PDB file of C-alpha atoms in Angstrom:
ATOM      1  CA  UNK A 654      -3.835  85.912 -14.049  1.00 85.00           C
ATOM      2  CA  UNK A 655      -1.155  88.591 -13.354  1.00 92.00           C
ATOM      3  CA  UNK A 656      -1.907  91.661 -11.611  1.00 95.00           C
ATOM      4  CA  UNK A 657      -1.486  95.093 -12.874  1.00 95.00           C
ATOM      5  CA  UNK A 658       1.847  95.796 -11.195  1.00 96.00           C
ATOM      6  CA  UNK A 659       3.266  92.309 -13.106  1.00 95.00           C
ATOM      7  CA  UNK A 660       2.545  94.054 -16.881  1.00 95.00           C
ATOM      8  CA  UNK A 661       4.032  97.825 -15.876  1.00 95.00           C
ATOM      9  CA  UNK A 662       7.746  95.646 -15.178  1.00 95.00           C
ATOM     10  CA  UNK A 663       9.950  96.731 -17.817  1.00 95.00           C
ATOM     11  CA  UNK A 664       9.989  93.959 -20.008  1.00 96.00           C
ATOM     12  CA  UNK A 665      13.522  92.322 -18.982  1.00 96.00           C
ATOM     13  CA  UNK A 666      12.117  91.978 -15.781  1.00 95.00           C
ATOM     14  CA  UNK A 667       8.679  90.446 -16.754  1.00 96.00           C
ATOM     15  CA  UNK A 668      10.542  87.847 -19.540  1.00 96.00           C
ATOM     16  CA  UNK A 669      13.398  87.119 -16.345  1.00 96.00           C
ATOM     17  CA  UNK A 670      10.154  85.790 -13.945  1.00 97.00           C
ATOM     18  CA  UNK A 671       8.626  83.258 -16.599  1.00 97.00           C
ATOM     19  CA  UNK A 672      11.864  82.136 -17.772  1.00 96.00           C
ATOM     20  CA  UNK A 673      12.500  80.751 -14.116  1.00 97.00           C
ATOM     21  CA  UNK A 674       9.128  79.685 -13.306  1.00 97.00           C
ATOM     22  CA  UNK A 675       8.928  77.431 -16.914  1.00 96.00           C
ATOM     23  CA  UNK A 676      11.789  75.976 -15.731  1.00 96.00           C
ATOM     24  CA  UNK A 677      10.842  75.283 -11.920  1.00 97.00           C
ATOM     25  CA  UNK A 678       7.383  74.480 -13.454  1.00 96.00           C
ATOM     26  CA  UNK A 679       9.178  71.954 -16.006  1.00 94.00           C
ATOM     27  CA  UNK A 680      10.771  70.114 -14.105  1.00 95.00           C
ATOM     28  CA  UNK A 681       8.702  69.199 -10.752  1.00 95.00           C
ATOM     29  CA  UNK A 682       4.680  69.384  -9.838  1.00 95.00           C
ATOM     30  CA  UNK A 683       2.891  72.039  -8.440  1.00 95.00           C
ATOM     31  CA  UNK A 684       3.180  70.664  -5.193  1.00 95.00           C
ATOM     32  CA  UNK A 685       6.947  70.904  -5.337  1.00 96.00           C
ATOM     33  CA  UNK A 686       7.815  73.624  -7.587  1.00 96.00           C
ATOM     34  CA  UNK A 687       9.258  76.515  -5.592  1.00 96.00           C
ATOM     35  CA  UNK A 688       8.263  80.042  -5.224  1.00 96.00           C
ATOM     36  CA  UNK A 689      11.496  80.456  -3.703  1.00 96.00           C
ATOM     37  CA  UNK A 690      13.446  79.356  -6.482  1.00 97.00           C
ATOM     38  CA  UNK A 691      11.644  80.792  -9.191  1.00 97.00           C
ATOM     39  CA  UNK A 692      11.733  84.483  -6.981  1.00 96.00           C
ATOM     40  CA  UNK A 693      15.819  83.751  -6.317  1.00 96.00           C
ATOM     41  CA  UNK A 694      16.688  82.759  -9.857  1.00 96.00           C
ATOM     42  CA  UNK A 695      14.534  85.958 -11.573  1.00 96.00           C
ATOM     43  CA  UNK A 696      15.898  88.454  -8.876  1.00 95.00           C
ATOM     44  CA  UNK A 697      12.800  89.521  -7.362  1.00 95.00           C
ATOM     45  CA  UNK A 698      12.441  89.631  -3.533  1.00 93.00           C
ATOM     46  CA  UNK A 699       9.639  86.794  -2.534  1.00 91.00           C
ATOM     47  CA  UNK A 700       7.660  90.244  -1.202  1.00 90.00           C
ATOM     48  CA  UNK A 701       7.634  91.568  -4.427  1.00 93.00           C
ATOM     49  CA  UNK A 702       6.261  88.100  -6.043  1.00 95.00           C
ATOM     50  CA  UNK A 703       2.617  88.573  -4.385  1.00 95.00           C
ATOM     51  CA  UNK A 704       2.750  92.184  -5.690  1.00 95.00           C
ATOM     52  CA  UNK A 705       2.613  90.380  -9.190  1.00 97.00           C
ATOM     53  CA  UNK A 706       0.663  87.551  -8.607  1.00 96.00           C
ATOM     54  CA  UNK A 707      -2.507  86.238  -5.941  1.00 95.00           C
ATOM     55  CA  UNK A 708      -0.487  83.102  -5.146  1.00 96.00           C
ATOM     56  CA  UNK A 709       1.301  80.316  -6.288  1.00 96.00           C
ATOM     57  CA  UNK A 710      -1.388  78.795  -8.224  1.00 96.00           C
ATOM     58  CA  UNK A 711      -2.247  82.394 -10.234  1.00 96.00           C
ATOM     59  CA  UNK A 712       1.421  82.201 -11.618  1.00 96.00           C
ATOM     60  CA  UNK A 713       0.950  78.636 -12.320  1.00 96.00           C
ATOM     61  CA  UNK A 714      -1.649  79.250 -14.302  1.00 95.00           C
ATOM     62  CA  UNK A 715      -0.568  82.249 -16.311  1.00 95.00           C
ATOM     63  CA  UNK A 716       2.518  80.070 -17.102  1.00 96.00           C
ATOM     64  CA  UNK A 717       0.562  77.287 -18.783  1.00 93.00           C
ATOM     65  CA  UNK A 718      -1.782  79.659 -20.297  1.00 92.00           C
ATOM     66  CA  UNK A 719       1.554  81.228 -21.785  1.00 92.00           C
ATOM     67  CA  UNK A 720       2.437  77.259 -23.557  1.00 89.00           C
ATOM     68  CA  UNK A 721      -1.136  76.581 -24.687  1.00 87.00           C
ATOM     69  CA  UNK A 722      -1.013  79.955 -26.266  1.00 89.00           C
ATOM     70  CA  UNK A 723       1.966  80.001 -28.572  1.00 89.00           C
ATOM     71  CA  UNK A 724       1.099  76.232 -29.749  1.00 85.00           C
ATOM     72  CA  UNK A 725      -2.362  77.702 -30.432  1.00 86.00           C
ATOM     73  CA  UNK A 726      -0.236  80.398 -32.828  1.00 88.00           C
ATOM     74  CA  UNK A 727       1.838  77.396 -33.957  1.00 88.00           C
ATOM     75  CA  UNK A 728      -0.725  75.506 -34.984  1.00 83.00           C
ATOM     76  CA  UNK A 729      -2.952  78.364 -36.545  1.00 83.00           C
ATOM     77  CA  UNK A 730       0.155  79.638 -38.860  1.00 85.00           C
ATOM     78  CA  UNK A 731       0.215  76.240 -39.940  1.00 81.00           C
ATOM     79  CA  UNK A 732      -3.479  75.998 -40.795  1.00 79.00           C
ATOM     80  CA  UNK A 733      -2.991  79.716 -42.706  1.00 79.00           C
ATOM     81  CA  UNK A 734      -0.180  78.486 -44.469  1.00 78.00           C
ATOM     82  CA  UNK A 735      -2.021  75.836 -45.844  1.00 76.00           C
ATOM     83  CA  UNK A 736      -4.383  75.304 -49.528  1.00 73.00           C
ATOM     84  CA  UNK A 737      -7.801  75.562 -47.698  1.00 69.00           C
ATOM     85  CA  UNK A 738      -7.497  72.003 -46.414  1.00 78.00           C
ATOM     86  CA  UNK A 739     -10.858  70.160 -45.447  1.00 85.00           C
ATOM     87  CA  UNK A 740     -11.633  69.320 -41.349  1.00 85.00           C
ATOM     88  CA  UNK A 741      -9.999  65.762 -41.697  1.00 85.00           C
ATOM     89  CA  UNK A 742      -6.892  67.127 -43.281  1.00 85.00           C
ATOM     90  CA  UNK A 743      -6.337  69.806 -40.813  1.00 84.00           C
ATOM     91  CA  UNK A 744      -7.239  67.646 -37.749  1.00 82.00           C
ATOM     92  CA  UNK A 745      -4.193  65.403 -39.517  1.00 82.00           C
ATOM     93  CA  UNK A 746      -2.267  68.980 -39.902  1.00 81.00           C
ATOM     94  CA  UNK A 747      -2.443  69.287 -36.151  1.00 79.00           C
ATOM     95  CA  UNK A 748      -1.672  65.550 -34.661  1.00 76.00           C
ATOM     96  CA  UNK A 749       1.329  65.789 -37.055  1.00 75.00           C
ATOM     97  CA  UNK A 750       2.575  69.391 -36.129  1.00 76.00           C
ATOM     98  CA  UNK A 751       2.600  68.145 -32.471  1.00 73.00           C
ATOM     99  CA  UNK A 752       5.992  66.723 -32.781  1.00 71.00           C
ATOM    100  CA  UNK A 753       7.384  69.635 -34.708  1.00 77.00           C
ATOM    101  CA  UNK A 754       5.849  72.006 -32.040  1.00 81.00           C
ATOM    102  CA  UNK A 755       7.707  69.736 -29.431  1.00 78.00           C
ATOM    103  CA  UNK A 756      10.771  69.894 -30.970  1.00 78.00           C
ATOM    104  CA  UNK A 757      10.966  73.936 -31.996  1.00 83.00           C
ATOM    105  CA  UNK A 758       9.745  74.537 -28.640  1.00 86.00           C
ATOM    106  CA  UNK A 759      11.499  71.765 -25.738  1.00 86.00           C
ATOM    107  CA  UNK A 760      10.186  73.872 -22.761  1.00 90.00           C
ATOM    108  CA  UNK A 761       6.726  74.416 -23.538  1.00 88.00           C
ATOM    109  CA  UNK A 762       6.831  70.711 -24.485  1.00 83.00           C
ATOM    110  CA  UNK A 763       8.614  69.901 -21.153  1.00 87.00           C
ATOM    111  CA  UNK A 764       5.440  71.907 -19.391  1.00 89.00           C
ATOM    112  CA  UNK A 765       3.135  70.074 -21.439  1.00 83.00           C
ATOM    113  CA  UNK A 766       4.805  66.607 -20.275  1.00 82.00           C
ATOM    114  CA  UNK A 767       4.876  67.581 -16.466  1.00 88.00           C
ATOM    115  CA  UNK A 768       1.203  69.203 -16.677  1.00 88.00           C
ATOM    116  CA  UNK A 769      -0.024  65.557 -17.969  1.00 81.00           C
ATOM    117  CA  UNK A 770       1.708  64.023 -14.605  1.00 85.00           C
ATOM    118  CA  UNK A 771       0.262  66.755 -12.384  1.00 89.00           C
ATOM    119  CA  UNK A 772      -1.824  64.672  -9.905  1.00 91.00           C
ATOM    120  CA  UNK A 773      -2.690  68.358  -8.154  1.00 92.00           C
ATOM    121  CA  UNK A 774      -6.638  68.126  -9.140  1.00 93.00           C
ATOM    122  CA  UNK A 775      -7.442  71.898  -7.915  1.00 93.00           C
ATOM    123  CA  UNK A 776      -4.383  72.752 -10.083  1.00 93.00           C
ATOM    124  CA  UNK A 777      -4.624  70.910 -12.926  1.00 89.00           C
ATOM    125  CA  UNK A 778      -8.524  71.768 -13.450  1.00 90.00           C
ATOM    126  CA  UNK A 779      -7.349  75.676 -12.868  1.00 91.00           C
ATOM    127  CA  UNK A 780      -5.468  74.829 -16.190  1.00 90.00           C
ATOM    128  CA  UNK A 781      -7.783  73.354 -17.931  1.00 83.00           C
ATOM    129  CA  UNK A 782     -10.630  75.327 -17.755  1.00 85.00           C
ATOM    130  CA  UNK A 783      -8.420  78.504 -18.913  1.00 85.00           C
ATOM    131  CA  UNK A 784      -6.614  76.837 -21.622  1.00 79.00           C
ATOM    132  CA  UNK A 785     -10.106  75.172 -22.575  1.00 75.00           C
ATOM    133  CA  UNK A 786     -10.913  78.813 -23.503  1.00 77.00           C
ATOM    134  CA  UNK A 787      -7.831  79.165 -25.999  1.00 77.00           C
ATOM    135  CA  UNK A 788      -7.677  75.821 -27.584  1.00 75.00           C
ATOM    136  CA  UNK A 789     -11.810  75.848 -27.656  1.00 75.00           C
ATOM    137  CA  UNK A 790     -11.462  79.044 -29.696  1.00 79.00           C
ATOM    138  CA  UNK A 791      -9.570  77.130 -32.348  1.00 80.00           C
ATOM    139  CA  UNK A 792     -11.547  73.974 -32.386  1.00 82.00           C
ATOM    140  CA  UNK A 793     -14.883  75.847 -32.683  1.00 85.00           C
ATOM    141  CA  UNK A 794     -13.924  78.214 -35.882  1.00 84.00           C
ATOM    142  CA  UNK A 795     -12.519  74.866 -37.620  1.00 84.00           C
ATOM    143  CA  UNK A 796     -15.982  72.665 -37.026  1.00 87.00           C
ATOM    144  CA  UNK A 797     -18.096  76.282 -38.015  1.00 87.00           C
ATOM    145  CA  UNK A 798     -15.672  76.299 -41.192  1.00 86.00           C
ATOM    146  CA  UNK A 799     -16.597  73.006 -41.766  1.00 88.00           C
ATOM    147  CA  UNK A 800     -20.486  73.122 -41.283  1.00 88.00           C
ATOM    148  CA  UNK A 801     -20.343  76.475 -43.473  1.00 87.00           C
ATOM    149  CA  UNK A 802     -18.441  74.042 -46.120  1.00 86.00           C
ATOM    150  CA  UNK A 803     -21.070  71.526 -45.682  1.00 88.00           C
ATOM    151  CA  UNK A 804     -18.204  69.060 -44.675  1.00 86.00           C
ATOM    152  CA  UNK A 805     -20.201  67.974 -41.530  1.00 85.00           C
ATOM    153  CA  UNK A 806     -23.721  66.779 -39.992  1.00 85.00           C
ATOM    154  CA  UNK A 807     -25.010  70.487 -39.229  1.00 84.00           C
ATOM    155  CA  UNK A 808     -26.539  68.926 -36.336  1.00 87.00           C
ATOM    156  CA  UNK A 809     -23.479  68.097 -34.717  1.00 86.00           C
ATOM    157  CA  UNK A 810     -22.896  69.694 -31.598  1.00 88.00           C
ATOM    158  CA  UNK A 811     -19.856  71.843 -32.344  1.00 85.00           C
ATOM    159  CA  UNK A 812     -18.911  71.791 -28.389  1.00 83.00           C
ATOM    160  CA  UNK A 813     -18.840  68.143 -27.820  1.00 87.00           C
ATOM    161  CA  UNK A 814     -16.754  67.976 -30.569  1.00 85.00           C
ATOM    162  CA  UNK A 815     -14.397  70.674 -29.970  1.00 84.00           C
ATOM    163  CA  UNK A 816     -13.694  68.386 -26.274  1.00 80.00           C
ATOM    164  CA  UNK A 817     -13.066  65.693 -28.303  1.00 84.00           C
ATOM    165  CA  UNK A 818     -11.025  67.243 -30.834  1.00 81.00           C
ATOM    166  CA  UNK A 819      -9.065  69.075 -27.629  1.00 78.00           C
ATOM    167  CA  UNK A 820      -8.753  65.955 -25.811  1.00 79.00           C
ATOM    168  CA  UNK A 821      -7.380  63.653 -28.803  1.00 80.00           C
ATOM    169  CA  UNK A 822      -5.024  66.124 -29.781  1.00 75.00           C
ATOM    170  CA  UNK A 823      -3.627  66.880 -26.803  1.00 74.00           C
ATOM    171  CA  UNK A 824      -3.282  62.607 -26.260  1.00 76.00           C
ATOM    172  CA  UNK A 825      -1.921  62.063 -29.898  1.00 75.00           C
ATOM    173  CA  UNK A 826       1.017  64.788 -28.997  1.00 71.00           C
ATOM    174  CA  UNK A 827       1.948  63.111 -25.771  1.00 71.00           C
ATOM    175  CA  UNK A 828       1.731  59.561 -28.230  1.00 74.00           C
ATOM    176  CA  UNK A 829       3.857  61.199 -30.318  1.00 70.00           C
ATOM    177  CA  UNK A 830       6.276  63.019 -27.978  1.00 66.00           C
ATOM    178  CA  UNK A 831       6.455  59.602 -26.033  1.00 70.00           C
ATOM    179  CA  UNK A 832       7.431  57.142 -29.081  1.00 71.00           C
ATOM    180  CA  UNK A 833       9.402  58.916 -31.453  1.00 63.00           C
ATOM    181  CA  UNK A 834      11.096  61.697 -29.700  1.00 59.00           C
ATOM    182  CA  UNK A 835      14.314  60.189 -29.964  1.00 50.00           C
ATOM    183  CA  UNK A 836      14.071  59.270 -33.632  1.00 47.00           C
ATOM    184  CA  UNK A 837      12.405  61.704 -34.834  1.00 55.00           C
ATOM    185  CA  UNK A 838       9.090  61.387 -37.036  1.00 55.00           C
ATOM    186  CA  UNK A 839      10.724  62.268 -40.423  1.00 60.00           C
ATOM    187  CA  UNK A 840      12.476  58.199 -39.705  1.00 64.00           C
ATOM    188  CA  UNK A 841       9.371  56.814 -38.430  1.00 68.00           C
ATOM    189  CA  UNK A 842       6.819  59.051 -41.209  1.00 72.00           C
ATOM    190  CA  UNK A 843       4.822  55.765 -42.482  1.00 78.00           C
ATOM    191  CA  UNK A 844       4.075  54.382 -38.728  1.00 78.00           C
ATOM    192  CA  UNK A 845       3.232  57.668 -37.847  1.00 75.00           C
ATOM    193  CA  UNK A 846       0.964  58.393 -40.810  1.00 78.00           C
ATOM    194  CA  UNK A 847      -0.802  54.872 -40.619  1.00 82.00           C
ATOM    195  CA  UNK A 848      -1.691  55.475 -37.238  1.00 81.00           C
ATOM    196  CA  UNK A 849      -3.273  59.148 -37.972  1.00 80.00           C
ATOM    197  CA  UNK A 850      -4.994  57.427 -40.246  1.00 83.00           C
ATOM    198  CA  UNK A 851      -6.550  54.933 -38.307  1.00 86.00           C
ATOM    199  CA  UNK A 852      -7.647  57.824 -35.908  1.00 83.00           C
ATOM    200  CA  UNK A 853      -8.871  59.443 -38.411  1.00 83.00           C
ATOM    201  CA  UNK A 854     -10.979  56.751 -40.110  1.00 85.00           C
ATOM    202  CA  UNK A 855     -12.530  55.806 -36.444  1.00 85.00           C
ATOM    203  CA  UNK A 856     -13.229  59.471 -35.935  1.00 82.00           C
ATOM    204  CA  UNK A 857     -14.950  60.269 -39.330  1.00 81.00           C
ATOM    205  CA  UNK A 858     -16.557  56.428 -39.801  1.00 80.00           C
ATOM    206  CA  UNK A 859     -16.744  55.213 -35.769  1.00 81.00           C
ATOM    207  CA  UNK A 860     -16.954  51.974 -34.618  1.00 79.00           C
ATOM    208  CA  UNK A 861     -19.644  50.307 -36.052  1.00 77.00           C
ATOM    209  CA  UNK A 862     -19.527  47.159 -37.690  1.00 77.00           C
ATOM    210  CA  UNK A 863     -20.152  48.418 -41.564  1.00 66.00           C
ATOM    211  CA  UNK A 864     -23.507  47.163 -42.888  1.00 64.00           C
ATOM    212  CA  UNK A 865     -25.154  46.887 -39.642  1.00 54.00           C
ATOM    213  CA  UNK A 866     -28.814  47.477 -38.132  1.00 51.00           C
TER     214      UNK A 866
END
């Protein structure tokens, strides 16, 4: 994360350096995303960039910490805006707001996209385990919610679930992003439905052959 000296910048200055790094971070890997550019197109000197952050991988990670965040907030106003919806309908809520989230906000989505190629292990587990914290957050109140409700098996283990919550979501919106970001998924809304639902219905009723021993 960002040292001291990053959050005293007058705000200009602070919005300036994320700008350029979402977009060097956007459009290449870790690997190749420059420090150089991001330093040259926000005005800083590069000695002034390691007054701000440890390294290359600190900003890195404060930058996709920064994405995960505000669709965390996108996806929570949605939830609040809502009529008390059960766990199923708000896990729908959320595979369905991932295109809307992509479209509102292109560069976070662009991260997201380029994060998902990332073949940087060191880097993209840096990511993960930060952003695990933030998304987990969510995840967790939802399946307590739903326990408290009496929704779900109160035996369920509310972490392995929260992973697999995390981890289909985060899939579904690439899915999504992937197939009908051209079209749009107001054009496409009973392909895209009928396939939440089959998630869904494996997620709730599994796999099993009904009837069986």
């Amino acid at each position: 994360m960002p040292k001291k000296t990053f959050f005293n910048l007058p705000a200009e200055k602070r919005n300036s350096i994320i700008s350029a790094a979402m977009y060097e971070f956007s459009a290449n890997s870790y690997k190749t995303a420059s420090i150089n550019v991001i330093c040259r197109e926000s005005g800083i000197a590069k000695g002034s960039f390691y007054q701000y952050f440890a390294d290359k991988l600190d900003l890195y990670v404060y930058i996709m910490t920064l994405a995960i965040e505000e669709k965390i907030r996108f996806f929570s106003s949605a939830l609040s805006e809502s009529n008390n919806p059960g766990l199923t309908e708000q896990i729908r809520m959320l595979f369905l707001k991932g295109v809307e989230f992509s479209k509102k906000h292109p560069l976070f989505a662009a991260l997201g996209e380029q994060f998902s190629k990332e073949d940087d292990e060191s880097a993209k587990s840096a990511v993960i385990r930060e952003g695990g914290k933030l998304s987990g957050s969510l995840f967790l109140q939802m399946i307590q919610d739903a326990k408290d409700r009496g929704e779900i098996d109160g035996g369920i283990d509310p972490f392995a679930l929260s992973l697999l919550l995390q981890s289909l979501n985060s899939a579904v919106s690439m899915y999504m992003h992937d197939r009908f970001d051209n079209t749009g998924y107001e054009i496409n809304k009973e392909e895209v439905d009928n396939f939440v639902d089959s998630l869904l219905n494996i997620l709730v009723h599994g796999i099993r052959i009904k009837n069986s021993i």
